[in-house]
XYZ file of C-alpha atoms in Angstrom:
771
model
C 3.790 25.215 -80.043
C 5.692 22.550 -78.061
C 8.169 19.848 -78.946
C 9.751 16.763 -77.290
C 12.186 14.150 -78.520
C 12.228 10.533 -77.244
C 14.517 7.978 -78.919
C 13.709 8.199 -82.665
C 10.327 9.862 -82.134
C 9.497 13.530 -82.098
C 6.262 14.705 -80.396
C 4.758 17.857 -81.811
C 1.956 19.899 -80.225
C -0.134 22.343 -82.288
C -3.348 24.246 -81.644
C -5.377 21.428 -83.195
C -3.653 18.152 -82.266
C -0.657 16.207 -81.022
C 1.515 14.539 -83.697
C 4.181 11.863 -83.648
C 6.992 12.023 -86.218
C 9.359 9.059 -86.613
C 12.545 10.035 -88.334
C 13.438 6.362 -88.719
C 10.474 5.797 -91.059
C 9.919 9.407 -92.072
C 6.186 9.156 -91.269
C 4.040 11.519 -89.227
C 0.720 10.575 -87.623
C -1.864 12.163 -85.342
C -1.869 10.935 -81.741
C -5.173 12.645 -80.864
C -6.903 15.933 -81.638
C -7.564 18.697 -79.143
C -11.256 19.252 -78.337
C -11.081 23.064 -78.280
C -8.737 25.295 -80.272
C -8.587 27.671 -77.290
C -6.796 24.983 -75.226
C -3.073 25.459 -75.554
C -1.052 22.244 -75.965
C 1.572 21.493 -73.369
C 3.823 18.481 -72.929
C 6.433 17.340 -70.426
C 9.202 14.852 -71.133
C 9.416 12.289 -68.330
C 13.077 11.450 -68.785
C 13.274 8.760 -66.116
C 10.754 6.496 -67.895
C 11.407 7.824 -71.453
C 7.732 8.846 -71.754
C 5.864 12.045 -72.558
C 2.912 13.582 -70.701
C 0.526 15.307 -73.128
C -1.817 17.885 -71.520
C -5.468 18.425 -72.445
C -6.759 21.204 -70.212
C -6.187 19.800 -66.646
C -5.669 16.148 -67.729
C -2.217 14.699 -68.425
C -2.062 11.673 -70.726
C 1.208 9.710 -70.450
C 2.314 7.952 -73.683
C 5.352 5.910 -74.686
C 7.741 6.503 -77.581
C 5.162 5.069 -80.006
C 2.385 7.370 -78.813
C 0.437 4.654 -76.948
C -1.045 5.399 -73.474
C 0.777 3.383 -70.852
C -1.043 4.116 -67.594
C -3.885 6.091 -66.135
C -4.149 9.780 -66.800
C -3.198 12.396 -64.237
C -6.061 14.727 -63.303
C -4.906 18.043 -61.804
C -7.048 20.475 -59.882
C -6.720 23.000 -62.756
C -4.775 23.401 -65.966
C -1.113 23.916 -65.012
C 1.059 26.778 -66.260
C 4.289 24.781 -66.204
C 5.440 21.329 -65.193
C 8.495 19.499 -63.846
C 9.626 16.039 -62.743
C 11.335 14.908 -59.557
C 11.706 11.201 -58.794
C 8.374 9.414 -59.010
C 6.384 12.645 -58.932
C 5.179 15.335 -61.331
C 5.364 18.963 -60.210
C 2.804 21.431 -61.630
C 2.507 25.146 -60.945
C -0.654 27.253 -61.249
C -1.752 30.526 -59.664
C 1.229 30.688 -57.325
C 0.779 27.156 -56.025
C 3.112 24.199 -56.484
C 1.361 20.808 -56.434
C 2.877 17.329 -56.296
C 1.277 14.244 -57.940
C 2.443 10.650 -58.089
C 3.078 9.536 -61.658
C 1.857 5.945 -61.393
C -1.128 6.265 -59.080
C -2.093 9.841 -59.974
C -2.610 10.588 -56.262
C -2.359 14.178 -55.097
C 0.433 14.329 -52.548
C 1.262 17.897 -51.519
C 0.645 21.624 -52.168
C 3.169 24.450 -51.531
C 2.385 28.159 -51.730
C 4.960 30.065 -53.851
C 5.922 33.439 -52.481
C 5.999 36.050 -55.288
C 4.107 38.855 -56.905
C 0.497 38.155 -57.625
C -0.193 37.111 -61.181
C 3.460 36.876 -62.100
C 4.352 33.884 -64.290
C 6.470 31.020 -62.968
C 8.979 28.757 -64.651
C 9.714 25.228 -63.456
C 12.979 23.452 -64.307
C 14.309 20.047 -63.331
C 17.369 17.931 -63.981
C 16.596 16.516 -67.418
C 18.335 13.154 -66.884
C 15.412 11.997 -64.704
C 17.597 11.188 -61.719
C 17.655 14.636 -60.252
C 16.773 15.404 -56.663
C 15.992 19.094 -57.149
C 13.329 21.124 -58.909
C 13.643 24.889 -59.443
C 10.786 27.403 -59.569
C 11.572 30.894 -60.880
C 9.329 33.932 -60.335
C 9.868 37.490 -61.479
C 12.088 38.242 -58.485
C 13.628 35.004 -57.199
C 14.503 31.381 -57.893
C 13.551 28.747 -55.321
C 15.072 25.254 -55.090
C 12.900 22.414 -53.788
C 14.143 18.988 -52.830
C 12.266 15.814 -52.016
C 11.634 15.426 -48.288
C 12.718 11.997 -46.865
C 9.945 9.387 -47.077
C 9.708 9.093 -43.334
C 9.022 12.795 -42.928
C 6.375 12.697 -45.649
C 4.610 9.812 -43.901
C 4.794 11.533 -40.532
C 3.334 14.687 -41.962
C 0.411 12.790 -43.469
C -0.216 10.967 -40.198
C -0.183 14.199 -38.203
C -2.826 15.542 -40.531
C -4.749 12.248 -40.081
C -4.529 11.460 -43.768
C -4.169 7.782 -42.951
C -5.271 6.433 -46.299
C -2.823 8.662 -48.201
C -0.043 7.694 -45.839
C -0.607 3.972 -46.365
C -0.878 4.500 -50.124
C 2.432 6.363 -50.096
C 4.126 3.636 -48.065
C 2.854 0.913 -50.394
C 4.125 2.847 -53.418
C 7.502 3.299 -51.802
C 7.663 -0.393 -51.015
C 6.754 -1.348 -54.608
C 9.564 0.890 -55.839
C 11.989 -0.735 -53.401
C 12.626 2.418 -51.384
C 11.410 0.910 -48.096
C 11.205 -2.639 -46.694
C 8.234 -4.764 -45.616
C 9.257 -4.170 -42.007
C 8.750 -0.440 -42.502
C 5.334 -1.081 -44.049
C 4.386 -3.183 -41.023
C 5.734 -0.455 -38.732
C 3.535 2.175 -40.402
C 0.456 -0.093 -40.238
C 0.991 -0.473 -36.500
C 1.471 3.302 -36.114
C -1.719 3.992 -38.043
C -3.505 1.417 -35.909
C -2.547 3.147 -32.673
C -3.599 6.540 -34.033
C -6.964 5.121 -35.085
C -7.293 3.418 -31.704
C -6.994 6.726 -29.866
C -9.412 8.245 -32.393
C -11.953 5.613 -31.203
C -12.042 3.931 -34.622
C -11.374 0.502 -33.156
C -12.364 -1.707 -36.084
C -10.087 0.152 -38.505
C -7.311 0.134 -35.911
C -7.405 -3.646 -35.528
C -7.504 -4.036 -39.308
C -4.169 -2.234 -39.466
C -2.784 -4.190 -36.506
C -3.562 -7.423 -38.353
C -1.784 -6.131 -41.473
C 1.365 -5.489 -39.470
C 3.755 -8.445 -39.518
C 6.033 -7.087 -36.817
C 3.574 -5.924 -34.190
C 3.644 -8.014 -31.009
C 0.351 -8.931 -29.287
C 1.929 -7.854 -26.000
C 1.821 -4.239 -27.220
C -1.933 -4.259 -26.564
C -1.718 -5.834 -23.090
C -1.628 -2.405 -21.316
C -4.969 -1.535 -22.947
C -6.615 -4.579 -21.302
C -4.944 -5.097 -17.904
C -3.716 -2.423 -15.534
C 0.041 -2.169 -14.909
C 1.907 -3.615 -13.132
C 0.893 -7.181 -13.955
C 2.390 -10.545 -14.800
C 3.174 -9.483 -18.367
C 4.320 -5.894 -17.849
C 7.932 -6.738 -18.711
C 6.866 -8.328 -21.997
C 5.453 -5.083 -23.381
C 8.016 -3.561 -25.799
C 8.760 0.073 -25.011
C 8.228 1.157 -28.595
C 6.810 4.654 -28.918
C 6.957 4.518 -32.706
C 7.186 8.105 -33.949
C 5.616 9.563 -30.828
C 2.436 10.495 -32.673
C 0.029 8.875 -30.203
C -0.317 8.960 -26.409
C 1.199 6.180 -24.279
C -0.943 3.019 -23.812
C -3.701 3.091 -21.199
C -6.755 1.036 -20.309
C -9.551 0.935 -22.875
C -11.902 2.634 -20.416
C -9.525 5.629 -20.192
C -9.028 5.702 -23.971
C -12.795 5.850 -24.473
C -13.268 8.493 -21.762
C -10.474 10.688 -23.166
C -11.854 10.270 -26.679
C -15.348 11.290 -25.578
C -13.892 14.314 -23.813
C -12.095 15.285 -27.029
C -15.331 14.907 -29.005
C -17.183 17.168 -26.602
C -14.391 19.726 -26.848
C -14.431 19.539 -30.653
C -18.208 20.075 -30.716
C -17.779 23.201 -28.602
C -14.950 24.523 -30.818
C -16.917 23.846 -33.984
C -19.790 25.911 -32.644
C -17.232 28.654 -32.100
C -16.076 28.310 -35.721
C -12.782 26.551 -35.032
C -11.842 23.579 -37.186
C -10.704 20.406 -35.405
C -9.221 17.050 -36.432
C -12.121 15.058 -34.969
C -14.102 12.926 -37.418
C -17.265 14.704 -38.617
C -19.284 11.513 -38.085
C -18.500 11.631 -34.366
C -19.401 15.318 -34.246
C -22.776 14.774 -35.886
C -23.703 11.578 -34.000
C -21.679 11.345 -30.784
C -21.462 7.666 -29.755
C -22.268 6.416 -26.272
C -19.584 5.219 -23.902
C -21.093 1.722 -23.678
C -21.168 1.270 -27.457
C -17.581 2.461 -27.826
C -16.356 0.223 -25.035
C -18.164 -2.785 -26.487
C -16.689 -2.079 -29.926
C -13.225 -1.737 -28.423
C -13.480 -5.058 -26.574
C -14.904 -6.902 -29.602
C -12.082 -5.748 -31.824
C -9.464 -6.510 -29.182
C -10.921 -10.025 -29.073
C -10.641 -10.224 -32.844
C -6.945 -9.302 -32.709
C -6.101 -11.706 -29.886
C -7.976 -14.571 -31.577
C -5.937 -13.998 -34.727
C -2.735 -13.817 -32.645
C -3.366 -17.302 -31.200
C -2.480 -18.770 -34.610
C 0.947 -17.112 -34.648
C 4.192 -18.633 -33.401
C 4.586 -16.774 -30.108
C 6.770 -17.186 -27.056
C 5.150 -19.263 -24.264
C 4.871 -16.248 -21.957
C 3.171 -14.205 -24.671
C 0.787 -17.101 -25.381
C -0.165 -17.115 -21.709
C -0.937 -13.416 -21.851
C -2.964 -13.698 -25.062
C -5.182 -16.530 -23.797
C -5.612 -15.118 -20.297
C -6.542 -11.632 -21.503
C -8.795 -13.152 -24.137
C -10.685 -14.846 -21.308
C -10.874 -11.454 -19.535
C -12.450 -9.887 -22.603
C -14.890 -12.761 -23.143
C -15.978 -12.382 -19.560
C -16.400 -8.591 -19.968
C -18.937 -9.207 -22.759
C -20.398 -12.270 -20.998
C -19.668 -14.474 -24.010
C -20.143 -17.709 -22.100
C -19.871 -20.044 -25.089
C -16.555 -18.519 -26.139
C -15.251 -18.712 -22.577
C -16.090 -22.413 -22.307
C -14.732 -23.129 -25.786
C -11.401 -21.507 -24.933
C -11.211 -23.122 -21.495
C -11.962 -26.612 -22.814
C -9.496 -26.400 -25.711
C -5.716 -26.550 -25.673
C -4.924 -23.172 -24.111
C -2.192 -21.249 -22.301
C -4.391 -19.496 -19.750
C -2.872 -18.783 -16.335
C -5.239 -20.323 -13.797
C -4.077 -18.104 -10.930
C -5.130 -15.002 -12.870
C -8.584 -16.322 -13.754
C -9.928 -18.543 -10.989
C -10.984 -15.698 -8.677
C -12.437 -13.707 -11.577
C -14.494 -16.602 -12.942
C -15.578 -17.759 -9.515
C -16.850 -14.326 -8.449
C -18.631 -13.758 -11.755
C -20.384 -17.133 -11.518
C -18.810 -18.671 -14.627
C -18.151 -21.956 -12.866
C -18.513 -24.108 -15.971
C -15.714 -22.206 -17.713
C -13.586 -22.516 -14.575
C -14.228 -26.262 -14.439
C -13.190 -26.638 -18.075
C -10.073 -24.588 -17.358
C -9.114 -26.725 -14.366
C -9.570 -29.876 -16.449
C -7.429 -28.565 -19.308
C -4.613 -27.866 -16.838
C -4.774 -31.307 -15.246
C -6.336 -30.031 -12.010
C -8.918 -32.810 -11.997
C -9.873 -32.620 -8.342
C -10.870 -28.947 -8.514
C -12.707 -29.439 -11.799
C -14.689 -32.382 -10.410
C -15.601 -30.434 -7.286
C -17.132 -27.697 -9.431
C -19.083 -30.150 -11.582
C -20.369 -31.770 -8.404
C -21.556 -28.418 -7.033
C -23.224 -27.563 -10.341
C -25.025 -30.899 -10.506
C -26.336 -30.488 -6.965
C -27.430 -26.915 -7.668
C -29.401 -28.087 -10.705
C -31.062 -30.758 -8.577
C -31.944 -28.240 -5.856
C -33.366 -25.908 -8.477
C -35.550 -28.737 -9.734
C -36.895 -29.461 -6.249
C -37.690 -25.779 -5.663
C -39.459 -25.381 -8.988
C -41.331 -28.683 -8.984
C -44.290 -27.210 -7.103
C -45.552 -25.582 -10.299
C -47.329 -28.444 -12.026
C -47.812 -26.504 -15.274
C -44.061 -26.127 -15.765
C -43.005 -29.494 -14.374
C -42.081 -31.110 -17.678
C -40.163 -28.047 -18.963
C -38.267 -27.838 -15.687
C -37.337 -31.502 -15.844
C -36.106 -31.119 -19.431
C -33.914 -28.133 -18.562
C -32.523 -29.489 -15.318
C -31.882 -32.921 -16.765
C -29.910 -31.427 -19.645
C -27.754 -29.314 -17.310
C -27.171 -32.208 -14.953
C -26.298 -34.533 -17.814
C -23.731 -32.008 -19.048
C -22.131 -31.766 -15.610
C -22.047 -35.541 -15.208
C -20.730 -36.092 -18.724
C -17.817 -33.690 -18.270
C -16.996 -35.189 -14.880
C -17.073 -38.709 -16.303
C -14.661 -37.710 -19.098
C -12.121 -36.720 -16.447
C -12.614 -39.837 -14.337
C -12.447 -42.240 -17.288
C -8.772 -41.346 -17.767
C -7.889 -41.088 -14.085
C -6.127 -43.896 -12.210
C -6.504 -42.079 -8.894
C -8.561 -44.602 -6.927
C -9.531 -42.163 -4.189
C -10.637 -39.486 -6.664
C -12.736 -41.892 -8.747
C -14.510 -43.445 -5.787
C -15.053 -40.040 -4.185
C -17.130 -38.776 -7.126
C -18.694 -42.052 -8.214
C -21.712 -41.668 -5.938
C -23.133 -38.391 -7.217
C -22.501 -39.381 -10.837
C -24.416 -42.622 -10.257
C -27.312 -40.660 -8.721
C -27.796 -38.807 -12.010
C -26.672 -41.196 -14.728
C -25.885 -44.812 -13.952
C -24.635 -45.526 -17.461
C -21.904 -42.875 -17.174
C -20.999 -44.229 -13.735
C -20.456 -47.662 -15.269
C -18.342 -46.138 -18.062
C -16.138 -44.528 -15.418
C -15.560 -47.891 -13.728
C -14.920 -49.957 -16.864
C -13.023 -47.336 -18.893
C -10.196 -48.652 -21.058
C -8.507 -45.232 -21.099
C -7.236 -45.862 -17.571
C -3.649 -47.126 -17.345
C -4.066 -48.926 -13.992
C -7.062 -51.079 -13.081
C -9.006 -49.954 -10.029
C -8.973 -52.484 -7.128
C -12.211 -54.473 -7.563
C -12.796 -55.003 -3.831
C -12.642 -51.249 -3.106
C -14.857 -50.459 -6.075
C -17.517 -52.981 -5.041
C -17.440 -51.637 -1.499
C -17.868 -48.064 -2.764
C -20.886 -48.772 -4.983
C -24.186 -47.956 -3.355
C -25.984 -51.283 -2.674
C -29.161 -49.684 -3.972
C -27.523 -49.157 -7.371
C -27.832 -52.825 -8.287
C -27.526 -52.219 -12.035
C -24.136 -50.538 -11.622
C -22.799 -53.351 -9.467
C -24.147 -55.942 -11.896
C -22.579 -54.219 -14.896
C -19.229 -53.860 -13.122
C -19.198 -57.531 -12.074
C -20.170 -58.547 -15.601
C -17.202 -56.515 -16.935
C -14.845 -58.174 -14.447
C -16.043 -61.661 -15.344
C -16.545 -61.397 -19.103
C -14.078 -58.722 -20.222
C -11.338 -59.103 -17.608
C -11.682 -62.913 -17.352
C -11.784 -62.811 -13.574
C -11.794 -66.266 -11.988
C -12.575 -65.104 -8.463
C -15.400 -67.292 -7.109
C -16.584 -64.453 -4.875
C -17.329 -62.244 -7.893
C -19.089 -65.067 -9.724
C -21.232 -65.922 -6.714
C -22.054 -62.273 -5.993
C -22.965 -61.699 -9.628
C -25.241 -64.769 -9.659
C -26.942 -63.700 -6.413
C -27.515 -60.134 -7.640
C -28.913 -61.374 -10.931
C -31.200 -63.723 -9.040
C -32.455 -60.936 -6.778
C -33.061 -58.712 -9.798
C -34.926 -61.516 -11.542
C -37.084 -62.042 -8.451
C -37.838 -58.316 -8.242
C -38.654 -58.144 -11.945
C -40.962 -61.123 -11.663
C -42.747 -59.569 -8.702
C -43.114 -56.213 -10.504
C -44.583 -57.902 -13.563
C -47.084 -59.660 -11.339
C -48.047 -56.393 -9.607
C -48.275 -54.470 -12.898
C -50.789 -56.906 -14.309
C -52.993 -56.369 -11.265
C -52.805 -52.540 -11.187
C -55.436 -50.387 -12.842
C -55.726 -46.622 -13.226
C -52.021 -45.892 -12.824
C -50.842 -42.329 -13.475
C -48.848 -43.024 -16.645
C -47.360 -39.516 -16.672
C -45.740 -40.105 -13.311
C -44.454 -43.502 -14.487
C -42.874 -41.901 -17.574
C -41.157 -39.209 -15.472
C -39.922 -41.800 -13.016
C -38.594 -44.021 -15.804
C -36.716 -41.094 -17.224
C -34.682 -40.862 -14.061
C -34.242 -44.613 -13.525
C -33.527 -46.197 -16.894
C -31.861 -49.609 -16.726
C -28.366 -49.752 -18.141
C -28.956 -53.224 -19.605
C -30.562 -53.926 -22.945
C -31.400 -57.593 -22.290
C -33.915 -59.014 -19.852
C -32.485 -59.889 -16.470
C -33.758 -63.491 -16.561
C -32.042 -64.112 -19.892
C -28.733 -62.903 -18.451
C -29.254 -64.983 -15.306
C -29.991 -68.173 -17.240
C -27.011 -67.648 -19.550
C -24.633 -67.020 -16.649
C -25.873 -69.976 -14.582
C -25.288 -72.280 -17.553
C -21.916 -70.854 -18.679
C -20.094 -70.368 -15.363
C -18.791 -73.111 -13.089
C -17.208 -70.792 -10.499
C -20.243 -69.696 -8.478
C -21.754 -71.532 -5.502
C -24.994 -73.138 -6.803
C -26.236 -74.056 -3.322
C -26.093 -70.459 -2.164
C -27.962 -69.278 -5.234
C -30.461 -72.130 -4.879
C -31.235 -71.100 -1.310
C -32.228 -67.679 -2.635
C -34.548 -68.844 -5.435
C -35.867 -72.027 -3.789
C -39.363 -70.739 -3.069
C -39.758 -68.705 -6.284
C -41.247 -69.399 -9.675
C -37.867 -69.316 -11.414
C -38.195 -72.960 -12.457
C -35.751 -72.943 -15.351
C -33.096 -71.295 -13.203
C -33.671 -73.895 -10.471
C -33.379 -76.671 -13.061
C -29.972 -75.306 -14.106
C -28.820 -75.137 -10.482
C -30.041 -78.708 -9.704
C -28.217 -79.885 -12.777
C -25.015 -78.267 -11.475
C -25.572 -80.187 -8.219
C -26.246 -83.488 -10.040
C -29.879 -83.759 -8.931
C -31.145 -85.512 -12.067
C -34.582 -86.409 -10.734
C -35.351 -82.846 -9.674
C -34.163 -81.503 -13.016
C -36.469 -83.906 -14.887
C -39.382 -83.060 -12.604
C -38.983 -79.329 -13.308
C -38.516 -79.731 -17.053
C -41.255 -82.319 -17.523
C -43.874 -81.409 -14.932
C -43.367 -77.721 -14.054
C -42.267 -76.322 -17.391
C -43.803 -79.126 -19.503
C -40.874 -78.755 -21.891
C -40.741 -82.243 -23.390
C -37.946 -81.435 -25.774
C -35.697 -80.080 -23.008
C -36.463 -83.098 -20.801
C -35.636 -85.579 -23.578
C -32.435 -83.651 -24.402
C -31.384 -83.840 -20.762
C -31.984 -87.635 -20.779
C -29.779 -87.840 -23.869
C -27.047 -85.945 -22.003
C -27.324 -88.439 -19.131
C -27.036 -91.276 -21.665
C -28.575 -94.045 -19.523
C -31.780 -95.952 -20.428
C -33.070 -95.656 -16.868
C -33.290 -91.863 -17.340
C -35.803 -92.316 -20.154
C -37.755 -94.838 -18.031
C -37.768 -92.389 -15.127
C -39.083 -89.655 -17.417
C -41.798 -91.999 -18.697
C -42.870 -92.745 -15.139
C -43.152 -89.009 -14.444
C -45.363 -88.555 -17.466
C -47.603 -91.466 -16.507
C -47.735 -90.823 -12.761
C -47.297 -87.090 -12.112
C -47.441 -85.849 -8.535
C -49.664 -83.373 -6.746
C -52.854 -84.631 -8.328
C -51.828 -83.712 -11.837
C -53.407 -85.609 -14.731
C -51.206 -88.123 -16.583
C -49.371 -86.625 -19.582
C -50.224 -89.313 -22.114
C -49.264 -87.240 -25.169
C -45.846 -86.523 -23.717
C -45.436 -90.230 -22.911
C -46.367 -91.192 -26.463
C -43.882 -88.590 -27.800
C -41.153 -90.103 -25.633
C -41.972 -93.656 -26.802
C -42.018 -92.487 -30.400
C -38.701 -90.621 -30.252
C -36.682 -92.849 -27.932
C -38.506 -96.199 -27.812
C -35.317 -98.105 -28.679
C -33.806 -96.951 -25.391
C -36.673 -98.482 -23.363
C -37.346 -102.082 -22.327
C -40.786 -103.005 -23.767
C -41.594 -105.229 -20.800
C -40.879 -102.462 -18.359
C -42.851 -100.034 -20.503
C -45.872 -102.340 -20.477
C -45.563 -102.753 -16.728
C -45.443 -98.977 -16.265
C -48.390 -98.160 -18.520
C -51.444 -97.084 -16.625
C -54.686 -99.100 -17.028
C -56.423 -95.749 -17.599
C -54.318 -94.907 -20.647
C -56.413 -95.106 -23.854
C -55.113 -97.969 -25.947
C -55.480 -96.093 -29.213
C -52.920 -93.509 -28.061
C -50.120 -95.963 -27.426
C -51.015 -99.104 -29.401
C -49.315 -98.074 -32.609
C -46.250 -96.729 -30.793
C -45.933 -99.844 -28.593
C -46.360 -102.101 -31.600
C -43.663 -100.242 -33.491
C -41.432 -100.359 -30.415
C -41.942 -104.162 -30.099
C -41.259 -104.693 -33.766
C -38.150 -102.546 -33.523
C -37.086 -104.539 -30.479
C -37.575 -107.835 -32.295
C -35.812 -106.502 -35.385
C -32.955 -105.292 -33.245
C -32.695 -108.708 -31.588
C -32.727 -110.620 -34.877
C -30.265 -108.212 -36.423
C -27.983 -108.769 -33.478
C -28.165 -112.541 -33.966
C -27.257 -112.151 -37.635
C -24.267 -110.007 -36.800
C -23.202 -112.469 -34.129
C -23.354 -115.457 -36.504
C -21.569 -113.561 -39.276
C -18.810 -112.630 -36.891
C -18.464 -116.238 -35.795
C -18.309 -117.424 -39.426
C -15.551 -114.930 -40.140
C -13.625 -116.102 -37.127
C -13.890 -119.762 -38.280
C -12.837 -118.846 -41.819
C -9.835 -116.912 -40.524
C -8.814 -119.741 -38.256
C -9.063 -122.210 -41.136
C -7.019 -120.007 -43.447
C -4.378 -119.585 -40.738
C -4.255 -123.348 -40.248
C -3.885 -123.920 -43.981
C -1.063 -121.390 -44.226
C 0.815 -122.983 -41.373
C 0.270 -126.471 -42.799
C 1.766 -125.733 -46.254
C 4.883 -127.619 -47.338
C 7.769 -125.907 -49.135
C 10.229 -127.799 -51.301
C 13.850 -126.527 -51.260
C 16.477 -127.927 -53.631
C 20.077 -127.109 -54.433
C 19.030 -124.305 -56.816
C 16.783 -122.450 -54.326
C 18.083 -118.987 -53.424
C 17.118 -116.253 -50.972
C 14.805 -113.673 -52.570
C 16.651 -110.922 -50.693
C 20.395 -111.659 -50.801
C 20.176 -114.346 -53.555
C 22.437 -116.672 -51.637
C 21.896 -120.443 -52.037
C 19.771 -121.743 -49.200
C 21.123 -125.308 -49.108
C 20.657 -126.496 -45.569
C 20.260 -122.965 -44.120
C 17.336 -121.952 -41.956
C 14.812 -119.923 -43.952
C 11.409 -118.183 -43.587
C 8.441 -117.667 -45.911
C 6.132 -114.583 -45.930
C 2.377 -114.680 -46.751
C 3.095 -113.444 -50.275
C 5.178 -116.612 -50.882
C 8.578 -114.880 -50.816
C 11.394 -116.919 -49.223
C 14.394 -115.410 -47.410
C 17.265 -116.784 -45.396
C 17.137 -116.414 -41.674
C 19.736 -113.640 -41.733
C 17.601 -111.534 -44.095
C 14.472 -112.440 -42.112
C 15.973 -110.881 -38.988
C 16.919 -107.788 -40.953
C 13.526 -107.399 -42.698
C 11.344 -108.191 -39.699
C 8.222 -110.247 -39.374
C 5.706 -107.855 -40.965
C 7.576 -106.549 -44.028
C 8.462 -108.838 -46.927
C 11.234 -108.480 -49.506
C 8.798 -106.783 -51.876
C 8.385 -103.971 -49.282
C 4.800 -104.820 -48.378
C 3.879 -104.114 -44.757
C 1.261 -106.718 -43.771
C 0.205 -104.716 -40.677
C -0.870 -101.797 -42.852
C -1.672 -103.568 -46.127
C -3.628 -106.681 -45.207
C -3.381 -109.664 -47.533
C -6.693 -111.426 -48.258
C -6.820 -114.972 -49.540
C -10.038 -116.594 -50.859
C -11.880 -118.837 -48.484
C -15.308 -120.383 -48.161
C -16.690 -117.036 -46.799
C -14.156 -114.442 -47.846
C -13.951 -114.124 -51.615
C -11.661 -111.090 -51.782
């Protein structure tokens, strides 16, 4: 009933099945059977692709020259009467209607009503080479020629009818076939986005904006900020295809859209169809929800645009308007994140807005990111003081005291921390010292970090810094002086003396507080904990440890001035160090031995002095302490035991008290006397041995000088081998003989054999020396 020929294959359609006959092989096979004999077979040769479309009722199956399906089937609205091909589309005619379908995707594209007599059959013809641009439809009275409308007109028509999905699908197909460029695809995405935007479908609109590679972020500026503004000239005057209204503020877009929805609802009740989305007609949205959705999606687009390579002026607009939108939704975290990051915001456009809306933290971050440190610090200072005032106002409620402290402390710490970050890198002396006070009131550790920061290029003048530090903030001044002395290697005696005095005062205060604390009972520990939270020390080591270490290690402070301060205190070890610096040995020994009773330290100090009288003086202190103190016999015995050789036994016996128990010192004194006697006898032995060696050496020298040497006519010089005869000669200790000329050349200490007698001594046996 139908026949088609492709290459060497012939397709045959009968009432029962479709067959494929290959005249190359002479074989015929069934492609597939028809489900119902009443269904008439129809086929259409698709000449452009060399394929055949086989019809089964309203379904078209496309097969290749071997009868194999090659793509998805085409499903028509009803079984067609006749078919044609034009470009990438299939044309089918049924009941006076011409319908257009895409061959690859199977999408329905268009329907055209054919003018003719009702029920009259139609015939469709096309250019059989597959490259034709016309398709003809013949009725009983006329022949009509149809041509393919330009792609742009097709897309416009779909957009006017709000068939956005079909329009994008068509554009993508055209791009895959190479009929349009990627720029055109991006252009259509932007056009669809604007149409959806005015239809109040903001999320879908931004999705299409993001898919467009050519759309500029500045095209959306008029929707956010009223014209004229700083960026008005950056907005491209691109009306696209004129399918959407000109840009206007989002508030006006939402209001106009809601007005259109109300009008559409009224027309629908009157039976008139409209282009408004049915979802909006059934559930009309509120103005607030629409405006919030619009702003959120604008934010989404601008955030994505920040990652693009934009002109500096456009970057300024994107970041500034993004801050506007964050502020409109009160997204404080996003505002502060943008302001504190590397941004292109225009401060002049935002400072009044943020100030009036109370977003001072975001404004402070913005000032800091633009290098406007003074303004940023002023805001952080105001915020810190406001937090403190809020704490004082709320502190009357005892039940909420702890929660209030936690909240206020956190806010204040944030303000101080951000301010300190700015000051740590600033070399502006006036700015740093101006804000140092209020930072120190809240967090002394951060104040110290500001002063000793290594991020600063120029060192702050120490004299001005010390003058600016509140005298009541002793810890800050101590830490700064410690940094100057230890880290900056300052040799200024004023700083060393001031540091020593401050450490001494702190040690005195700490000692007094410890004494008071031990005597207090029933203290409100909750109040102490709250107070400590506000006044934590910035040092991790005890103040007395630091004082003792500094007094011992530094030689640049004035010990007399420090001694005047601690003279009447109980800081005995510190006073011992100071007396030692002044050379007051007796006072040092009195403190170590009698006040501190540190025998080991006292004995070590005597060893440093290195004189025997120091040990005797220490022994006298142990045996005859002052101020009615009992004699320290055990300490005296320890001293005699450890350093008895440094003491004169006679003087020791004279110093011993008649009240001292004999059993304590008898053994030690006996050992000391024996050691003394042994030392004396050993000294005599050494003395006599030394004298014997001296006599032996003198004798050997005399014997050497008394030796006689016999020279005859055959004697020669051991160096030049010349006959000596009557020449003057010399003899070395190793018995080598040289002429006087060679003796002068060799020298007195080096013989002909090369032995240097000054370095390599020659021993000869004697009555005492056997080597």
